[in-house]
């Protein structure tokens, strides 16, 4: 677990917030507590590593409404919902909206901790993927217009001769642009170049 990972506890019940915070802190986990969904949304870095524990029933924005808002924002943090008044439809609604789990109070502390650790591992992997994507996009931005055109043609599966015909340039020029694109992207082969472009979010279109 990284020192950067933060467990964000959202509950209007102060005793519940403090109880969860004490439990998690005693296990060496970093926590931050919020009395409302609005307070969380104002303060959170939703692209960082960590996870969110949110109560379902809160004044103002409910936990389910918070889940919807986090989805609209493209939040990368896994969300675990906790409620004292759970039912099956509510749990289904939360899971469909992106929650990774749903607990009813009173919560089994160690079961929750195990799930939180899994969520933090998931968050760390996702954050690593996003960082890699940003790095690759920066490399793509360093390509010249022609290098990018050749790279996109390679992504479409075209051979050098086909690319030359499509772009109206010589095959040797295509080879030079392809070599430069691979070098800038850090690719060792055409297949590797395709893999990196796909990882960066490029499509064949």
CSV table of C-alpha atoms in Angstrom, one decimal:
chain,number,residue,atom,x,y,z
A,1,UNK,CA,0.0,0.0,0.0
A,2,UNK,CA,1.3,3.4,-0.9
A,3,UNK,CA,1.6,6.3,1.5
A,4,UNK,CA,-0.4,8.4,-1.0
A,5,UNK,CA,-3.5,6.2,-0.8
A,6,UNK,CA,-6.3,7.8,1.3
A,7,UNK,CA,-9.5,6.3,2.5
A,8,UNK,CA,-12.2,9.0,2.4
A,9,UNK,CA,-15.0,8.5,5.0
A,10,UNK,CA,-18.2,10.3,4.3
A,11,UNK,CA,-20.9,10.1,6.9
A,12,UNK,CA,-23.1,12.7,8.6
A,13,UNK,CA,-22.9,10.6,11.9
A,14,UNK,CA,-19.8,11.9,13.7
A,15,UNK,CA,-19.5,8.8,15.9
A,16,UNK,CA,-19.6,6.6,12.8
A,17,UNK,CA,-16.9,8.7,11.1
A,18,UNK,CA,-14.6,8.7,14.1
A,19,UNK,CA,-15.1,4.9,14.7
A,20,UNK,CA,-14.2,4.0,11.2
A,21,UNK,CA,-11.3,6.5,11.2
A,22,UNK,CA,-9.9,5.0,14.4
A,23,UNK,CA,-10.2,1.4,13.2
A,24,UNK,CA,-8.4,2.2,9.9
A,25,UNK,CA,-5.8,4.4,11.4
A,26,UNK,CA,-4.9,1.7,14.0
A,27,UNK,CA,-4.1,-0.5,11.0
A,28,UNK,CA,-1.7,2.1,9.5
A,29,UNK,CA,-4.2,3.3,6.9
A,30,UNK,CA,-4.5,7.0,6.0
A,31,UNK,CA,-8.0,8.5,6.4
A,32,UNK,CA,-9.9,11.7,5.9
A,33,UNK,CA,-13.4,12.3,7.2
A,34,UNK,CA,-16.2,14.4,5.7
A,35,UNK,CA,-19.6,15.2,7.2
A,36,UNK,CA,-21.4,15.5,3.9
A,37,UNK,CA,-21.1,14.5,0.2
A,38,UNK,CA,-20.7,18.2,-0.7
A,39,UNK,CA,-17.7,18.5,1.7
A,40,UNK,CA,-16.0,15.6,0.0
A,41,UNK,CA,-16.6,16.8,-3.5
A,42,UNK,CA,-15.1,20.2,-2.6
A,43,UNK,CA,-11.9,18.7,-1.1
A,44,UNK,CA,-11.2,15.5,-2.9
A,45,UNK,CA,-8.6,14.8,-5.6
A,46,UNK,CA,-10.7,12.1,-7.4
A,47,UNK,CA,-7.8,11.1,-9.7
A,48,UNK,CA,-5.5,10.2,-6.8
A,49,UNK,CA,-5.0,6.8,-5.1
A,50,UNK,CA,-7.4,5.8,-2.5
A,51,UNK,CA,-11.1,4.8,-2.0
A,52,UNK,CA,-14.3,6.3,-0.7
A,53,UNK,CA,-16.5,4.9,2.1
A,54,UNK,CA,-19.9,6.6,1.8
A,55,UNK,CA,-23.0,6.3,3.9
A,56,UNK,CA,-26.2,6.0,1.8
A,57,UNK,CA,-28.6,8.1,3.8
A,58,UNK,CA,-27.2,11.6,4.4
A,59,UNK,CA,-28.8,15.1,4.6
A,60,UNK,CA,-28.5,17.0,1.3
A,61,UNK,CA,-26.8,14.8,-1.3
A,62,UNK,CA,-27.3,11.1,-0.5
A,63,UNK,CA,-24.6,8.5,-0.9
A,64,UNK,CA,-26.3,7.3,-4.1
A,65,UNK,CA,-26.4,10.8,-5.6
A,66,UNK,CA,-22.8,11.2,-4.6
A,67,UNK,CA,-22.0,8.0,-6.5
A,68,UNK,CA,-23.8,9.4,-9.6
A,69,UNK,CA,-21.8,12.7,-9.3
A,70,UNK,CA,-18.5,10.9,-9.0
A,71,UNK,CA,-19.4,8.9,-12.1
A,72,UNK,CA,-20.1,12.1,-14.0
A,73,UNK,CA,-16.7,13.5,-12.9
A,74,UNK,CA,-14.9,10.4,-14.1
A,75,UNK,CA,-13.7,9.7,-10.6
A,76,UNK,CA,-11.1,6.9,-10.4
A,77,UNK,CA,-11.6,6.1,-6.8
A,78,UNK,CA,-13.4,2.9,-5.9
A,79,UNK,CA,-16.5,3.5,-3.8
A,80,UNK,CA,-17.8,1.3,-1.0
A,81,UNK,CA,-21.3,2.1,0.2
A,82,UNK,CA,-22.4,1.7,3.9
A,83,UNK,CA,-25.9,1.9,5.2
A,84,UNK,CA,-28.0,1.3,8.3
A,85,UNK,CA,-31.2,0.8,6.2
A,86,UNK,CA,-30.1,-1.3,3.3
A,87,UNK,CA,-32.2,-3.4,1.0
A,88,UNK,CA,-31.6,-5.4,-2.1
A,89,UNK,CA,-32.9,-2.8,-4.6
A,90,UNK,CA,-30.7,-0.2,-3.0
A,91,UNK,CA,-27.6,-2.5,-3.2
A,92,UNK,CA,-28.4,-3.3,-6.8
A,93,UNK,CA,-28.8,0.4,-7.6
A,94,UNK,CA,-25.4,1.2,-5.9
A,95,UNK,CA,-23.5,-1.6,-7.7
A,96,UNK,CA,-25.0,-0.6,-11.1
A,97,UNK,CA,-23.9,3.0,-10.4
A,98,UNK,CA,-20.3,1.8,-9.9
A,99,UNK,CA,-19.9,0.9,-6.2
A,100,UNK,CA,-17.5,-1.9,-5.7
A,101,UNK,CA,-19.3,-3.2,-2.6
A,102,UNK,CA,-22.2,-2.5,-0.3
A,103,UNK,CA,-22.2,-3.1,3.5
A,104,UNK,CA,-25.0,-2.9,6.0
A,105,UNK,CA,-24.5,-1.6,9.6
A,106,UNK,CA,-23.3,-2.9,11.9
A,107,UNK,CA,-20.3,-3.6,9.7
A,108,UNK,CA,-17.9,-6.5,10.4
A,109,UNK,CA,-14.7,-4.5,10.8
A,110,UNK,CA,-12.2,-6.9,9.5
A,111,UNK,CA,-14.4,-7.9,6.5
A,112,UNK,CA,-14.6,-4.2,5.6
A,113,UNK,CA,-10.9,-3.7,6.1
A,114,UNK,CA,-10.2,-6.6,3.7
A,115,UNK,CA,-12.5,-5.1,1.1
A,116,UNK,CA,-10.9,-1.7,1.6
A,117,UNK,CA,-7.4,-3.1,1.0
A,118,UNK,CA,-8.7,-4.8,-2.2
A,119,UNK,CA,-10.2,-1.4,-3.3
A,120,UNK,CA,-6.9,0.4,-2.6
A,121,UNK,CA,-5.0,-2.2,-4.7
A,122,UNK,CA,-7.6,-1.6,-7.5
A,123,UNK,CA,-7.1,2.1,-7.2
A,124,UNK,CA,-3.3,1.9,-7.3
A,125,UNK,CA,-3.5,-0.2,-10.4
A,126,UNK,CA,-6.0,2.1,-12.1
A,127,UNK,CA,-3.9,5.2,-11.1
A,128,UNK,CA,-0.8,3.5,-12.5
A,129,UNK,CA,-2.7,2.9,-15.8
A,130,UNK,CA,-3.8,6.5,-16.0
A,131,UNK,CA,-0.3,7.8,-15.3
A,132,UNK,CA,1.0,5.6,-18.1
A,133,UNK,CA,-1.7,6.9,-20.4
A,134,UNK,CA,-0.7,10.5,-19.7
A,135,UNK,CA,2.9,9.6,-20.4
A,136,UNK,CA,2.0,8.0,-23.7
A,137,UNK,CA,-0.2,10.9,-24.8
A,138,UNK,CA,2.7,13.3,-24.2
A,139,UNK,CA,4.9,11.1,-26.4
A,140,UNK,CA,2.2,11.1,-29.1
A,141,UNK,CA,2.0,14.9,-28.8
A,142,UNK,CA,5.8,15.0,-29.7
A,143,UNK,CA,5.1,13.3,-33.1
A,144,UNK,CA,5.1,15.5,-36.2
A,145,UNK,CA,1.8,15.6,-38.2
A,146,UNK,CA,3.3,13.1,-40.8
A,147,UNK,CA,4.7,10.8,-38.1
A,148,UNK,CA,1.2,10.7,-36.5
A,149,UNK,CA,-0.4,9.9,-39.8
A,150,UNK,CA,2.0,7.0,-40.4
A,151,UNK,CA,1.5,5.8,-36.8
A,152,UNK,CA,-2.3,5.8,-37.2
A,153,UNK,CA,-1.9,3.9,-40.5
A,154,UNK,CA,0.2,1.3,-38.8
A,155,UNK,CA,-2.5,1.1,-36.1
A,156,UNK,CA,-4.9,0.3,-39.0
A,157,UNK,CA,-2.7,-2.6,-40.0
A,158,UNK,CA,-1.4,-1.0,-43.3
A,159,UNK,CA,2.0,-2.0,-44.7
A,160,UNK,CA,4.6,0.6,-45.6
A,161,UNK,CA,3.8,0.3,-49.3
A,162,UNK,CA,0.1,0.8,-48.6
A,163,UNK,CA,0.8,3.8,-46.4
A,164,UNK,CA,3.0,5.3,-49.0
A,165,UNK,CA,0.3,5.0,-51.6
A,166,UNK,CA,-2.4,6.4,-49.3
A,167,UNK,CA,-0.3,9.4,-48.2
A,168,UNK,CA,1.3,10.1,-51.6
A,169,UNK,CA,4.8,9.8,-50.4
A,170,UNK,CA,7.7,7.3,-51.0
A,171,UNK,CA,8.0,4.1,-49.2
A,172,UNK,CA,11.4,5.2,-47.9
A,173,UNK,CA,9.8,8.3,-46.4
A,174,UNK,CA,7.2,6.2,-44.7
A,175,UNK,CA,10.0,4.0,-43.3
A,176,UNK,CA,11.7,7.1,-41.9
A,177,UNK,CA,8.6,8.5,-40.3
A,178,UNK,CA,7.7,5.1,-38.9
A,179,UNK,CA,11.2,4.8,-37.4
A,180,UNK,CA,10.9,8.2,-35.9
A,181,UNK,CA,7.5,7.5,-34.5
A,182,UNK,CA,8.6,4.3,-32.9
A,183,UNK,CA,11.7,5.9,-31.4
A,184,UNK,CA,9.6,8.8,-29.9
A,185,UNK,CA,7.0,6.3,-28.5
A,186,UNK,CA,9.7,3.9,-27.2
A,187,UNK,CA,8.4,1.1,-29.3
A,188,UNK,CA,10.6,-1.8,-30.3
A,189,UNK,CA,8.4,-3.1,-33.1
A,190,UNK,CA,5.3,-2.3,-35.1
A,191,UNK,CA,3.3,-4.5,-32.8
A,192,UNK,CA,4.7,-2.7,-29.8
A,193,UNK,CA,3.8,0.7,-31.4
A,194,UNK,CA,0.2,-0.5,-31.9
A,195,UNK,CA,0.1,-1.6,-28.2
A,196,UNK,CA,1.3,1.8,-27.0
A,197,UNK,CA,-1.1,3.7,-29.2
A,198,UNK,CA,-4.0,1.6,-28.0
A,199,UNK,CA,-2.9,2.1,-24.4
A,200,UNK,CA,-2.9,5.8,-25.0
A,201,UNK,CA,-6.5,5.7,-26.2
A,202,UNK,CA,-6.1,5.8,-29.9
A,203,UNK,CA,-8.5,3.9,-32.1
A,204,UNK,CA,-8.3,2.7,-35.7
A,205,UNK,CA,-10.7,5.4,-36.8
